[in-house]
Amino acid sequence: MTLTTTRRSLLVGAAATLALPAYIRRVNAQTVVKVAGVHASPVENAWNSRIHLAMQQAAESGLIEYEFSEGVAATDYPRAMREYAESGVQLVWGESYAVEREAREVAADYPETAFLMGSSGGPEGDNFGVFGTRNHEAAYLAGMLAGKMSESNVFGSVGGYPIPEVNLLINAFRMGVKEVNADATFLNGFIGAWFDPARAQEAAIAQIDSGADILFGERIGTADGAQARGVKAIGSLIDYTPRYPETVFANAIWNYGPTIEAIVADVIAGNPVGRDYTEYSFMAHGGNELIYVDGMVPADAVPAMEAKRAAIQAGEFEVPIDANEPA
């Protein structure tokens, strides 16, 4: 059977294509997904390192092409976003927490470019997607282990800034502790920086001196304070145990790969990316996990934690999300 393309069908097809958002038209015309990362902190910062590693792995697997800038100040951030959009990349990854309005203005000016931003706000339009950090399930499980290990029943935590993504992580840890230790009390400190290990260490030591004997380290440097004072700590986002083998007994790991795979799939398919990709950080998608050292954790603390982990993975238990600033 021979199919004949008519002038009418060509016109209808062209009209339908032009009716699509500019972002989708551009994706349909290209085959290579080029990604640019605009990191506000150095890529060795725990949060950024997880994203940077996942991007590198995606590039090594042939899923994307990846270039990046790091240590980009808020005053330069919109300019960096614009430069990458002008360069022709298909996806600009970033963190808009300090530049929400400006980042969205840039995205509006470049409708043919997809943007994925770590953000406390929602998506916007066809091309501005957002994500939140959600290793809170693993933090909850770590809290269940920690609750059985403390001698003082005082638990500390050191965070960067009291934004929702940080607050909910610390609160999840506390809820896990409380599930197994009703007598627990908590200390917390925010250092006012995303990457200042020395300040985080100082905050950790201050909490230890006030009675805390287990610390949740939302920021790099917390484990240094714990190590200096001979108490235990929990790492967040990355695995700190190899660096602090006598100090860090558990880590609430964040895996960013599922998020990259999800948005790249949308880019390749020509789907609008103006949606919330936070769900891909949940355990159900492999977005976070708890790892711990058997020999450092009391045997009687493990069964309840493992049962709760199974319930989370099966969708039978949902770790509450509390974004209020912890006291």
PDB file of C-alpha atoms in Angstrom, residues 56-180:
ATOM      1  CA  GLN A  56      28.409  12.490  35.863  1.00  0.00           C
ATOM      2  CA  GLN A  57      27.045   8.954  35.981  1.00  0.00           C
ATOM      3  CA  ALA A  58      24.255   9.894  33.567  1.00  0.00           C
ATOM      4  CA  ALA A  59      26.848  11.399  31.230  1.00  0.00           C
ATOM      5  CA  GLU A  60      29.067   8.312  31.452  1.00  0.00           C
ATOM      6  CA  SER A  61      26.092   6.123  30.572  1.00  0.00           C
ATOM      7  CA  GLY A  62      25.362   8.241  27.512  1.00  0.00           C
ATOM      8  CA  LEU A  63      22.083   9.613  28.840  1.00  0.00           C
ATOM      9  CA  ILE A  64      23.190  13.272  28.819  1.00  0.00           C
ATOM     10  CA  GLU A  65      26.009  15.655  28.017  1.00  0.00           C
ATOM     11  CA  TYR A  66      26.928  17.614  31.148  1.00  0.00           C
ATOM     12  CA  GLU A  67      28.749  20.851  31.843  1.00  0.00           C
ATOM     13  CA  PHE A  68      28.612  22.916  35.004  1.00  0.00           C
ATOM     14  CA  SER A  69      29.632  25.968  36.988  1.00  0.00           C
ATOM     15  CA  GLU A  70      30.136  25.929  40.754  1.00  0.00           C
ATOM     16  CA  GLY A  71      30.290  28.489  43.539  1.00  0.00           C
ATOM     17  CA  VAL A  72      27.952  30.820  41.636  1.00  0.00           C
ATOM     18  CA  ALA A  73      26.863  33.710  43.878  1.00  0.00           C
ATOM     19  CA  ALA A  74      23.233  34.798  43.989  1.00  0.00           C
ATOM     20  CA  THR A  75      24.147  38.091  42.320  1.00  0.00           C
ATOM     21  CA  ASP A  76      25.589  36.197  39.336  1.00  0.00           C
ATOM     22  CA  TYR A  77      23.096  33.373  39.248  1.00  0.00           C
ATOM     23  CA  PRO A  78      20.561  34.741  36.725  1.00  0.00           C
ATOM     24  CA  ARG A  79      23.390  35.720  34.378  1.00  0.00           C
ATOM     25  CA  ALA A  80      24.841  32.212  34.498  1.00  0.00           C
ATOM     26  CA  MET A  81      21.419  30.721  33.760  1.00  0.00           C
ATOM     27  CA  ARG A  82      21.002  33.043  30.796  1.00  0.00           C
ATOM     28  CA  GLU A  83      24.440  32.271  29.405  1.00  0.00           C
ATOM     29  CA  TYR A  84      23.745  28.549  29.435  1.00  0.00           C
ATOM     30  CA  ALA A  85      20.324  29.030  27.859  1.00  0.00           C
ATOM     31  CA  GLU A  86      21.901  31.188  25.148  1.00  0.00           C
ATOM     32  CA  SER A  87      24.548  28.507  24.538  1.00  0.00           C
ATOM     33  CA  GLY A  88      21.890  26.075  23.365  1.00  0.00           C
ATOM     34  CA  VAL A  89      21.677  23.537  26.190  1.00  0.00           C
ATOM     35  CA  GLN A  90      18.329  21.805  26.435  1.00  0.00           C
ATOM     36  CA  LEU A  91      18.167  21.628  30.226  1.00  0.00           C
ATOM     37  CA  VAL A  92      19.514  24.071  32.805  1.00  0.00           C
ATOM     38  CA  TRP A  93      19.723  22.535  36.248  1.00  0.00           C
ATOM     39  CA  GLY A  94      19.989  24.821  39.265  1.00  0.00           C
ATOM     40  CA  GLU A  95      18.978  25.806  42.798  1.00  0.00           C
ATOM     41  CA  SER A  96      16.684  28.801  42.987  1.00  0.00           C
ATOM     42  CA  TYR A  97      16.214  29.019  46.752  1.00  0.00           C
ATOM     43  CA  ALA A  98      17.959  32.404  46.961  1.00  0.00           C
ATOM     44  CA  VAL A  99      16.773  33.679  43.557  1.00  0.00           C
ATOM     45  CA  GLU A 100      13.236  32.377  43.081  1.00  0.00           C
ATOM     46  CA  ARG A 101      11.856  35.434  41.292  1.00  0.00           C
ATOM     47  CA  GLU A 102      14.925  35.982  39.133  1.00  0.00           C
ATOM     48  CA  ALA A 103      15.197  32.306  38.108  1.00  0.00           C
ATOM     49  CA  ARG A 104      11.583  32.232  37.003  1.00  0.00           C
ATOM     50  CA  GLU A 105      12.058  35.406  34.990  1.00  0.00           C
ATOM     51  CA  VAL A 106      14.970  33.797  33.171  1.00  0.00           C
ATOM     52  CA  ALA A 107      12.910  30.688  32.403  1.00  0.00           C
ATOM     53  CA  ALA A 108      10.100  32.846  31.036  1.00  0.00           C
ATOM     54  CA  ASP A 109      12.573  34.555  28.709  1.00  0.00           C
ATOM     55  CA  TYR A 110      13.772  31.210  27.322  1.00  0.00           C
ATOM     56  CA  PRO A 111      10.663  29.116  26.657  1.00  0.00           C
ATOM     57  CA  GLU A 112      12.653  26.787  24.389  1.00  0.00           C
ATOM     58  CA  THR A 113      14.911  25.736  27.276  1.00  0.00           C
ATOM     59  CA  ALA A 114      13.894  23.374  30.083  1.00  0.00           C
ATOM     60  CA  PHE A 115      14.784  24.369  33.638  1.00  0.00           C
ATOM     61  CA  LEU A 116      14.893  22.130  36.728  1.00  0.00           C
ATOM     62  CA  MET A 117      15.428  23.964  39.991  1.00  0.00           C
ATOM     63  CA  GLY A 118      15.806  22.974  43.590  1.00  0.00           C
ATOM     64  CA  SER A 119      13.085  25.222  44.950  1.00  0.00           C
ATOM     65  CA  SER A 120      10.781  25.881  47.866  1.00  0.00           C
ATOM     66  CA  GLY A 121       8.101  26.975  45.399  1.00  0.00           C
ATOM     67  CA  GLY A 122       6.056  25.256  42.747  1.00  0.00           C
ATOM     68  CA  PRO A 123       6.577  24.684  39.018  1.00  0.00           C
ATOM     69  CA  GLU A 124       5.704  27.384  36.514  1.00  0.00           C
ATOM     70  CA  GLY A 125       4.690  27.239  32.879  1.00  0.00           C
ATOM     71  CA  ASP A 126       5.789  24.496  30.522  1.00  0.00           C
ATOM     72  CA  ASN A 127       9.532  24.746  31.116  1.00  0.00           C
ATOM     73  CA  PHE A 128      10.175  25.481  34.811  1.00  0.00           C
ATOM     74  CA  GLY A 129      10.252  22.287  36.866  1.00  0.00           C
ATOM     75  CA  VAL A 130      11.162  22.015  40.539  1.00  0.00           C
ATOM     76  CA  PHE A 131      12.334  19.414  43.012  1.00  0.00           C
ATOM     77  CA  GLY A 132      12.818  19.173  46.762  1.00  0.00           C
ATOM     78  CA  THR A 133      15.339  17.130  48.718  1.00  0.00           C
ATOM     79  CA  ARG A 134      13.588  14.176  50.327  1.00  0.00           C
ATOM     80  CA  ASN A 135      15.913  11.834  52.196  1.00  0.00           C
ATOM     81  CA  HIS A 136      13.602  12.324  55.167  1.00  0.00           C
ATOM     82  CA  GLU A 137      12.495   8.683  55.107  1.00  0.00           C
ATOM     83  CA  ALA A 138      16.073   7.553  55.668  1.00  0.00           C
ATOM     84  CA  ALA A 139      16.509  10.250  58.337  1.00  0.00           C
ATOM     85  CA  TYR A 140      13.459   8.881  60.157  1.00  0.00           C
ATOM     86  CA  LEU A 141      14.931   5.377  60.128  1.00  0.00           C
ATOM     87  CA  ALA A 142      18.285   6.711  61.333  1.00  0.00           C
ATOM     88  CA  GLY A 143      16.447   8.370  64.197  1.00  0.00           C
ATOM     89  CA  MET A 144      14.956   5.024  65.179  1.00  0.00           C
ATOM     90  CA  LEU A 145      18.472   3.603  65.513  1.00  0.00           C
ATOM     91  CA  ALA A 146      19.779   6.670  67.329  1.00  0.00           C
ATOM     92  CA  GLY A 147      16.916   6.625  69.822  1.00  0.00           C
ATOM     93  CA  LYS A 148      18.169   3.329  71.226  1.00  0.00           C
ATOM     94  CA  MET A 149      21.811   4.426  71.441  1.00  0.00           C
ATOM     95  CA  SER A 150      21.854   7.640  73.475  1.00  0.00           C
ATOM     96  CA  GLU A 151      22.904   7.630  77.116  1.00  0.00           C
ATOM     97  CA  SER A 152      21.935  11.253  77.767  1.00  0.00           C
ATOM     98  CA  ASN A 153      18.678  11.184  75.769  1.00  0.00           C
ATOM     99  CA  VAL A 154      19.790  14.516  74.253  1.00  0.00           C
ATOM    100  CA  PHE A 155      20.037  14.593  70.466  1.00  0.00           C
ATOM    101  CA  GLY A 156      21.550  17.400  68.432  1.00  0.00           C
ATOM    102  CA  SER A 157      21.354  18.504  64.811  1.00  0.00           C
ATOM    103  CA  VAL A 158      23.199  21.054  62.707  1.00  0.00           C
ATOM    104  CA  GLY A 159      21.533  22.573  59.638  1.00  0.00           C
ATOM    105  CA  GLY A 160      22.340  25.171  57.013  1.00  0.00           C
ATOM    106  CA  TYR A 161      19.278  27.421  56.800  1.00  0.00           C
ATOM    107  CA  PRO A 162      15.745  26.875  58.184  1.00  0.00           C
ATOM    108  CA  ILE A 163      14.139  26.307  54.794  1.00  0.00           C
ATOM    109  CA  PRO A 164      11.450  23.625  54.371  1.00  0.00           C
ATOM    110  CA  GLU A 165      13.802  21.048  52.800  1.00  0.00           C
ATOM    111  CA  VAL A 166      16.145  21.270  55.790  1.00  0.00           C
ATOM    112  CA  ASN A 167      13.448  21.563  58.434  1.00  0.00           C
ATOM    113  CA  LEU A 168      11.551  18.478  57.303  1.00  0.00           C
ATOM    114  CA  LEU A 169      14.743  16.430  57.351  1.00  0.00           C
ATOM    115  CA  ILE A 170      15.629  17.341  60.929  1.00  0.00           C
ATOM    116  CA  ASN A 171      12.021  16.910  62.032  1.00  0.00           C
ATOM    117  CA  ALA A 172      11.871  13.461  60.425  1.00  0.00           C
ATOM    118  CA  PHE A 173      14.992  12.443  62.333  1.00  0.00           C
ATOM    119  CA  ARG A 174      13.371  13.646  65.552  1.00  0.00           C
ATOM    120  CA  MET A 175      10.162  11.743  64.835  1.00  0.00           C
ATOM    121  CA  GLY A 176      12.169   8.564  64.318  1.00  0.00           C
ATOM    122  CA  VAL A 177      13.934   9.080  67.634  1.00  0.00           C
ATOM    123  CA  LYS A 178      10.637   9.730  69.417  1.00  0.00           C
ATOM    124  CA  GLU A 179       9.113   6.536  68.058  1.00  0.00           C
ATOM    125  CA  VAL A 180      11.514   4.477  70.147  1.00  0.00           C
TER     126      VAL A 180
END
